[in-house]
Amino acid sequence: MENQQKVIFSGVQPSGILTIGNYLGAIRNWVGLQDDYRSIFCVVDMHAITVRQTPADLRRRTYETLAIYIAAGIDPARSTLFVQSHVPCHAELAWVLNCSAMFGELSRMTQFKDKSAKHADNINAGLFTYPVLMAADILLYQADLVPVGQDQRQHLELCRDIANRFNGVYGETFRIPDGYIPTGSAKIASLNDPTKKMSKSDENVNAFISLLDDRDTVLRKCKRAVTDSDSEVRRAEGKDGINNLMNIYACFTGKSDAEIEREFEGQGYGVFKTAVGEAVADGLAPIQNEFARLMQDKAYLESIMREGAETAFRIARKTLSKVYRKVGFVGL
Ligand code: TYM
């Protein structure tokens, strides 16, 4: 019963077609949590523009990301789904929190360092303050739990630091959120370089499996996945490629490492890679069917966005008013 009142918040950037990394690291867990928590899920379009986007693509991907949330099992009747730019409180709270976030701590964010290196011609201030907007997202809804993949752990820590600092100066204002980071699926690796995370913005399309890849593409990408020169399917240090494929296979089949090792004993990598591809393709098929149906119905998606924005705004406005009062802004 107590759980009923607890809040979860999470989001995905519509900066590319979502990958199985986003699905296994985040969205799939949201589906499991939505029964036990007051659930709020956002398409964070404002975060996406920290890297240059083609406007028409961003618009289309915003619809697609929402459709994927629903197709993957998020139920709009039980969870609030909305688009970040539809609720102005996010930008407003981010400004206030910018004044409680330190240059030094933002400089230490590994995602900022990585993205600055990758987009050296566009190291904009938004990229730098990105984690502050993310903190605003979470704190506006007084979230208890934030289900994300491993790569967001540092941002979440920063969110907690900012919230604690603000509470320390102005008095209890924000609930301090915990992360919900799954084991096994929190860091799905690139198929091309299993020491790196799988990313939807990777230039090499063979490095990731998109949730919308067709069966042949999934099978081909799994076959080409980089593995070691050994031939034994077993989890071990240094076998990053195989460990990653075992993680993916385990997520889609529910099998344990021991079961997987037994299943493929003496069979070599080729057979295993085909089995991984088939398990992934089977798992994605129902999501893809539902996605295709939803994308035919823009009016429905817009009604979800509109309703979600209204609900989110009501909650967010309350926190923002409290913050404005605490910092000394005159309320009329
Ligand atoms: P984004 O869009 O990069 O990724 C969305 C979610 O997918 C997880 N993820 C992965 N999990 C496992 N393996 C991978 N290879 C992998 N790649 C991505 C991410 O950890 C994330 O949970 N900053 C966030 C979006 C955001 C947000 C928020 C999240 C903005 N505001 C508030 C939670 C709460 C991001 O860039 O996610």
XYZ file of C-alpha atoms and ligand atoms in Angstrom:
369
model
C 0.000 0.000 0.000
C 2.836 2.334 0.886
C 4.408 1.544 -2.475
C 1.292 2.876 -4.171
C 2.248 6.404 -3.322
C 5.872 6.081 -4.359
C 6.789 7.809 -7.566
C 9.034 6.673 -10.396
C 10.254 8.980 -13.119
C 12.365 8.247 -16.159
C 12.916 9.335 -19.747
C 14.601 8.648 -23.051
C 15.977 11.154 -25.558
C 14.309 11.008 -28.986
C 17.732 11.346 -30.585
C 17.569 8.154 -32.630
C 15.580 4.957 -32.943
C 15.673 3.288 -29.546
C 17.977 0.293 -29.210
C 17.684 -2.938 -27.275
C 20.052 -1.197 -24.809
C 17.384 1.396 -24.036
C 14.781 -1.316 -23.872
C 16.628 -3.767 -21.627
C 18.379 -1.122 -19.511
C 15.347 1.058 -18.945
C 11.950 0.675 -20.608
C 11.424 -2.998 -19.853
C 11.911 -2.258 -16.170
C 9.445 0.607 -16.300
C 6.816 -1.834 -17.533
C 7.433 -4.053 -14.522
C 7.335 -1.174 -12.058
C 4.230 0.630 -13.276
C 1.888 -1.521 -11.217
C 3.591 -0.745 -7.932
C 4.487 2.917 -8.375
C 2.932 6.152 -9.498
C 4.748 6.171 -12.824
C 5.740 9.146 -14.938
C 7.664 8.686 -18.184
C 8.901 11.475 -20.372
C 10.200 11.876 -23.909
C 13.059 14.288 -23.208
C 13.171 16.311 -26.420
C 14.844 19.271 -24.702
C 17.803 17.079 -23.789
C 18.049 15.864 -27.383
C 18.868 19.320 -28.792
C 22.132 19.479 -26.815
C 23.408 17.643 -29.898
C 22.384 19.095 -33.280
C 19.175 17.434 -34.536
C 17.393 17.770 -37.849
C 14.067 19.357 -36.778
C 11.840 17.091 -38.888
C 13.642 14.019 -37.549
C 13.328 15.187 -33.959
C 9.601 15.740 -34.423
C 9.080 12.294 -35.955
C 11.201 10.578 -33.320
C 9.239 12.215 -30.541
C 6.113 10.465 -31.819
C 8.068 7.268 -32.374
C 9.550 7.252 -28.890
C 6.122 7.701 -27.346
C 4.745 4.933 -29.564
C 7.602 2.653 -28.484
C 6.864 3.308 -24.813
C 3.280 2.185 -25.350
C 4.161 -0.684 -27.700
C 6.679 -1.981 -25.150
C 3.967 -2.220 -22.531
C 3.653 1.132 -20.773
C -0.052 1.582 -20.235
C -1.216 5.204 -20.604
C -4.148 4.404 -18.338
C -1.816 3.575 -15.454
C 1.253 5.693 -16.230
C 1.628 9.336 -17.196
C 3.391 9.736 -20.544
C 4.404 13.163 -21.776
C 6.851 15.224 -23.806
C 9.322 17.367 -21.855
C 8.937 20.565 -23.910
C 5.164 20.508 -23.265
C 5.731 21.236 -19.575
C 7.598 24.545 -19.156
C 8.396 23.840 -15.482
C 11.367 21.698 -16.544
C 13.250 24.627 -18.062
C 12.182 26.901 -15.198
C 13.391 24.605 -12.425
C 16.570 23.849 -14.372
C 17.465 27.548 -14.198
C 17.051 27.672 -10.446
C 19.032 24.440 -10.026
C 21.778 25.805 -12.281
C 22.436 28.190 -9.434
C 22.952 25.242 -7.069
C 25.127 23.208 -9.449
C 28.854 23.768 -9.468
C 31.044 24.267 -12.509
C 33.535 21.752 -11.117
C 31.044 18.937 -10.635
C 29.510 19.448 -14.072
C 33.013 19.375 -15.587
C 33.565 15.929 -14.112
C 30.595 14.311 -15.882
C 31.933 11.582 -18.154
C 29.030 11.938 -20.605
C 29.902 15.626 -21.037
C 33.532 14.736 -21.657
C 32.590 11.993 -24.141
C 30.079 14.114 -26.024
C 32.422 17.123 -26.099
C 35.071 14.938 -27.685
C 32.571 13.549 -30.186
C 31.013 16.917 -31.070
C 34.067 19.155 -30.739
C 32.490 21.782 -33.030
C 29.407 22.161 -30.824
C 30.365 22.128 -27.142
C 27.379 24.271 -26.195
C 26.321 25.373 -22.730
C 23.289 23.054 -22.882
C 25.564 20.048 -23.214
C 27.372 21.227 -20.116
C 24.256 21.841 -18.002
C 22.419 18.782 -19.364
C 22.533 16.951 -15.987
C 20.900 19.955 -14.298
C 17.901 19.707 -16.613
C 17.814 15.998 -15.840
C 17.836 16.786 -12.111
C 14.925 19.173 -12.686
C 13.001 16.424 -14.505
C 13.340 14.086 -11.565
C 12.935 16.534 -8.684
C 9.825 18.225 -10.095
C 7.886 15.010 -9.537
C 9.428 14.249 -6.127
C 10.473 10.896 -7.556
C 11.488 8.120 -5.165
C 12.986 5.885 -7.792
C 14.619 6.494 -11.163
C 14.923 3.365 -13.329
C 17.871 3.888 -15.709
C 20.864 2.110 -17.196
C 24.357 2.183 -15.764
C 25.477 5.169 -17.886
C 23.084 7.467 -15.987
C 24.395 6.582 -12.522
C 26.717 9.578 -12.362
C 23.955 11.984 -13.438
C 21.705 10.549 -10.784
C 24.354 11.029 -8.114
C 24.684 14.635 -9.200
C 20.911 15.054 -8.990
C 21.021 13.822 -5.407
C 23.898 16.188 -4.586
C 22.070 19.173 -6.063
C 18.862 18.279 -4.220
C 20.681 17.833 -0.914
C 22.496 21.121 -1.381
C 19.259 22.960 -2.177
C 17.475 21.356 0.783
C 20.405 22.312 3.015
C 20.233 25.979 2.048
C 16.473 26.523 1.677
C 14.981 23.798 3.866
C 13.348 20.502 2.953
C 12.041 20.925 -0.607
C 12.964 17.885 -2.699
C 12.676 14.185 -2.077
C 16.054 12.531 -2.641
C 15.652 9.915 -5.380
C 17.266 6.486 -5.564
C 18.403 4.854 -8.749
C 16.955 1.581 -9.971
C 19.716 0.095 -12.056
C 19.177 -3.500 -13.155
C 21.859 -6.168 -12.990
C 22.847 -7.844 -16.242
C 21.050 -5.438 -18.536
C 22.246 -2.077 -17.168
C 24.993 -1.859 -19.734
C 24.308 -3.558 -23.030
C 27.479 -3.203 -25.065
C 28.068 -2.206 -28.671
C 28.110 -5.214 -31.027
C 31.066 -3.691 -32.773
C 33.188 -2.859 -29.751
C 31.962 -4.714 -26.662
C 34.003 -2.481 -24.354
C 31.684 0.436 -25.274
C 27.978 0.842 -24.521
C 25.440 0.277 -27.253
C 24.260 3.718 -28.328
C 21.376 4.810 -30.563
C 23.543 7.626 -31.941
C 26.409 5.358 -33.013
C 27.436 6.134 -36.610
C 27.943 2.444 -37.262
C 24.462 0.915 -37.574
C 25.924 -2.555 -37.025
C 26.948 -1.551 -33.508
C 23.360 -1.521 -32.249
C 20.101 -3.392 -32.670
C 17.268 -0.946 -33.068
C 13.889 -1.923 -31.680
C 12.578 -1.529 -35.227
C 15.172 -3.681 -37.021
C 13.539 -6.461 -39.026
C 14.309 -10.130 -38.412
C 16.974 -10.464 -41.116
C 18.768 -7.347 -39.899
C 18.745 -8.565 -36.292
C 20.107 -11.965 -37.351
C 22.790 -10.385 -39.538
C 23.894 -7.941 -36.825
C 24.130 -10.725 -34.223
C 26.142 -12.896 -36.623
C 28.613 -10.045 -37.191
C 28.932 -9.174 -33.494
C 32.576 -8.927 -32.461
C 33.653 -11.809 -30.215
C 36.972 -13.312 -29.100
C 38.989 -16.028 -30.822
C 37.945 -18.709 -28.347
C 34.906 -20.821 -29.253
C 33.378 -21.698 -25.901
C 30.117 -20.013 -24.885
C 30.853 -19.198 -21.280
C 30.935 -16.057 -19.164
C 34.493 -15.026 -18.361
C 36.683 -12.005 -17.871
C 38.034 -10.750 -21.190
C 35.185 -12.319 -23.194
C 33.300 -9.022 -23.416
C 31.543 -9.836 -26.681
C 30.272 -13.228 -25.485
C 29.359 -11.854 -22.053
C 27.287 -9.190 -23.799
C 25.512 -11.663 -26.075
C 24.840 -13.861 -23.036
C 23.286 -10.852 -21.271
C 21.085 -10.129 -24.266
C 20.090 -13.778 -24.672
C 19.346 -14.083 -20.947
C 17.111 -10.992 -21.053
C 15.055 -12.289 -23.951
C 14.800 -15.924 -22.815
C 14.937 -15.682 -19.029
C 17.706 -18.311 -18.979
C 20.551 -18.290 -16.448
C 24.252 -18.328 -17.365
C 24.523 -21.990 -16.385
C 21.573 -22.901 -18.609
C 23.027 -20.967 -21.534
C 26.464 -22.537 -21.121
C 24.895 -25.986 -21.049
C 22.677 -25.267 -24.045
C 25.605 -24.293 -26.272
C 28.257 -26.624 -24.946
C 30.590 -27.728 -27.759
C 28.581 -25.836 -30.387
C 30.749 -22.818 -31.147
C 29.851 -19.171 -31.538
C 27.995 -19.417 -34.847
C 25.122 -21.459 -33.449
C 24.944 -19.267 -30.362
C 24.848 -16.020 -32.365
C 21.993 -17.350 -34.493
C 20.079 -18.319 -31.352
C 20.643 -14.835 -29.871
C 19.402 -13.231 -33.100
C 16.283 -15.386 -33.113
C 15.502 -14.715 -29.476
C 15.865 -10.966 -30.015
C 13.789 -10.977 -33.216
C 11.050 -13.021 -31.496
C 11.055 -10.643 -28.547
C 10.843 -7.552 -30.726
C 8.139 -8.787 -33.098
C 5.108 -7.972 -30.904
C 6.550 -4.535 -30.036
C 7.082 -3.801 -33.717
C 3.538 -4.838 -34.656
C 2.021 -2.646 -31.996
C 4.384 0.208 -32.896
C 3.301 0.084 -36.556
C -0.345 0.208 -35.517
C 0.194 3.164 -33.157
C 2.145 5.181 -35.723
C -0.932 5.047 -37.975
C -2.863 6.913 -35.314
C -1.166 10.256 -34.688
C -4.356 11.670 -33.186
C -4.270 9.005 -30.478
C -0.595 9.676 -29.722
C -1.337 13.392 -29.522
C -4.206 12.787 -27.133
C -1.832 10.837 -24.866
C 0.725 13.659 -25.069
C -1.898 16.283 -24.262
C -3.381 14.406 -21.338
C 0.082 13.498 -20.023
C 1.262 17.104 -20.234
C -1.743 18.298 -18.233
C -1.202 15.746 -15.479
C 2.553 16.342 -15.396
C 2.083 20.111 -15.329
C -0.234 19.916 -12.317
C 2.375 17.987 -10.314
C 5.376 19.942 -11.554
C 3.768 23.342 -10.960
C 3.306 22.507 -7.282
C 7.008 21.759 -6.786
C 8.053 24.774 -8.834
C 5.837 27.138 -6.786
C 7.376 25.780 -3.608
C 10.868 26.330 -5.006
C 10.083 29.896 -6.138
C 8.732 30.706 -2.689
C 11.752 29.195 -0.956
C 14.309 31.129 -3.004
C 12.477 34.410 -2.441
C 10.673 35.125 -5.714
C 7.592 37.306 -5.252
C 4.404 35.347 -5.918
C 1.380 37.202 -7.282
P 19.225 7.972 -23.078
O 18.217 8.505 -24.021
O 20.656 8.002 -23.498
O 18.892 6.474 -22.710
C 17.617 6.119 -22.203
C 17.738 5.039 -21.173
O 18.379 3.893 -21.713
C 19.495 3.533 -20.897
N 20.534 3.027 -21.787
C 21.085 1.818 -21.682
N 20.897 0.819 -20.808
C 21.626 -0.304 -20.977
N 22.534 -0.457 -21.971
C 22.761 0.524 -22.872
N 23.638 0.361 -23.846
C 22.021 1.730 -22.736
N 21.995 2.893 -23.446
C 21.088 3.667 -22.840
C 19.915 4.819 -20.230
O 20.656 4.573 -19.049
C 18.587 5.463 -19.953
O 18.011 4.941 -18.794
N 19.826 11.482 -19.637
C 18.984 10.399 -20.040
C 17.555 10.800 -20.275
C 16.917 11.538 -19.145
C 16.460 10.980 -17.932
C 15.915 12.072 -17.192
C 16.468 9.699 -17.411
C 16.656 12.857 -19.106
N 16.027 13.188 -17.935
C 15.361 11.864 -15.932
C 15.904 9.508 -16.142
C 15.369 10.591 -15.409
C 19.540 9.816 -21.314
O 20.301 10.415 -22.017
O 19.058 8.632 -21.643
